Short mmCIF file of C-alpha atoms in Angstrom, two decimals:
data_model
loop_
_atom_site.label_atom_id
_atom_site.label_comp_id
_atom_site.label_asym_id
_atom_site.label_seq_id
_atom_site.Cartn_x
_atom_site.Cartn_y
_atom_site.Cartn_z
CA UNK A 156 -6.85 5.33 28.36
CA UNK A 157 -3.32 5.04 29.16
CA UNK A 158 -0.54 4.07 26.93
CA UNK A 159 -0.54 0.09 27.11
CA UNK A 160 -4.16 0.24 26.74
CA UNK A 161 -3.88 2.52 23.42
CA UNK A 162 -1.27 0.07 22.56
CA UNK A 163 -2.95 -3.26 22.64
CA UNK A 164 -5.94 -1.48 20.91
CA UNK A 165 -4.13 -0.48 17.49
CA UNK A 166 -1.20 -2.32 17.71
CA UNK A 167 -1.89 -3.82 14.18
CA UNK A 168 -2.74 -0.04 13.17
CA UNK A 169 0.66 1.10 14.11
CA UNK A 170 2.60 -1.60 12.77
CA UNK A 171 0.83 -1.46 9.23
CA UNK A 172 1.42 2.31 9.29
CA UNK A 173 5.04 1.89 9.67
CA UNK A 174 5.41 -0.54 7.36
CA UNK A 175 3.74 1.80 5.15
CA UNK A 176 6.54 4.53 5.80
CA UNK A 177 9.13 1.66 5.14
CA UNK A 178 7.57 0.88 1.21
CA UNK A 179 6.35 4.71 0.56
CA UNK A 180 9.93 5.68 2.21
CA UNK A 181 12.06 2.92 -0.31
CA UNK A 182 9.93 2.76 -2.90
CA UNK A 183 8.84 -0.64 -2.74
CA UNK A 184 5.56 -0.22 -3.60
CA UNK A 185 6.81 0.01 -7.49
CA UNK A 186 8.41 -3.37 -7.11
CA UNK A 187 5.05 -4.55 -5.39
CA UNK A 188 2.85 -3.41 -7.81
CA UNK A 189 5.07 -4.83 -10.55
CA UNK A 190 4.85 -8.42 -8.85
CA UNK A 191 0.93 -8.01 -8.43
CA UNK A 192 0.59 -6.82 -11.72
CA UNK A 193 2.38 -9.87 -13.34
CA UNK A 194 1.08 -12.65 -10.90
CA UNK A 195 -2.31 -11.39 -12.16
CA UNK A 196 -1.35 -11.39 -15.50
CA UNK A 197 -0.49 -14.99 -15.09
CA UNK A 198 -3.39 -15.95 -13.78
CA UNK A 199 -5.87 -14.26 -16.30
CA UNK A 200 -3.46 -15.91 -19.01
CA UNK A 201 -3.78 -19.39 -17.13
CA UNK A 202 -7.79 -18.94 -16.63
CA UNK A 203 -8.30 -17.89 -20.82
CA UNK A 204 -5.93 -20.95 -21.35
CA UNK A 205 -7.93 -23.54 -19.48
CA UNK A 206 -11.08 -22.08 -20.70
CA UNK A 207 -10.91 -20.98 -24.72
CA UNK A 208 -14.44 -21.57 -25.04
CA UNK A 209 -16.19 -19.95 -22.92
CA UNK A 210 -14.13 -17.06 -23.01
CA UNK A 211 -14.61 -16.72 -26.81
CA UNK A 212 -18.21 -17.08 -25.87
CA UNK A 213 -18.34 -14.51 -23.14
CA UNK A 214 -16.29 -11.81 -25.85
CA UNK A 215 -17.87 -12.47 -28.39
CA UNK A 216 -21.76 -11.90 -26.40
CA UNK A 217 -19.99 -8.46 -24.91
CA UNK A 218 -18.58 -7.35 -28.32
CA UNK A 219 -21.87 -7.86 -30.02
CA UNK A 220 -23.31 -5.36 -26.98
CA UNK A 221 -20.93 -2.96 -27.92
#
């Protein structure tokens, strides 16, 4: 296997392992984690919003398992 070969194999490896280097390197992956971490946040507050109910329903059945 010569070097193109390896190359157009795991291009997308190589590239994602960089970028890796880049986030671990500037400490990005804080900032990441804080935009994941309030996106989801949103969206679990949006879902329990739109669906009192049967969210109440759902605690309430795995409270009374507890």
């Amino acid at each position: 296997m010569n070097l193109k070969e390896f190359w157009n194999n795991y291009k997308g490896a190589i590239i994602g392992v960089i970028i890796a280097i880049i986030i671990l390197i500037t400490r990005l992956h804080d900032l990441i984690l804080a935009i994941v971490v309030l996106i989801l946040g949103a969206l679990i507050g949006n879902y329990v919003q739109q669906n009192k109910e049967d969210v109440k329903a759902k605690l309430k059945g795995f409270i009374d398992k507890m």
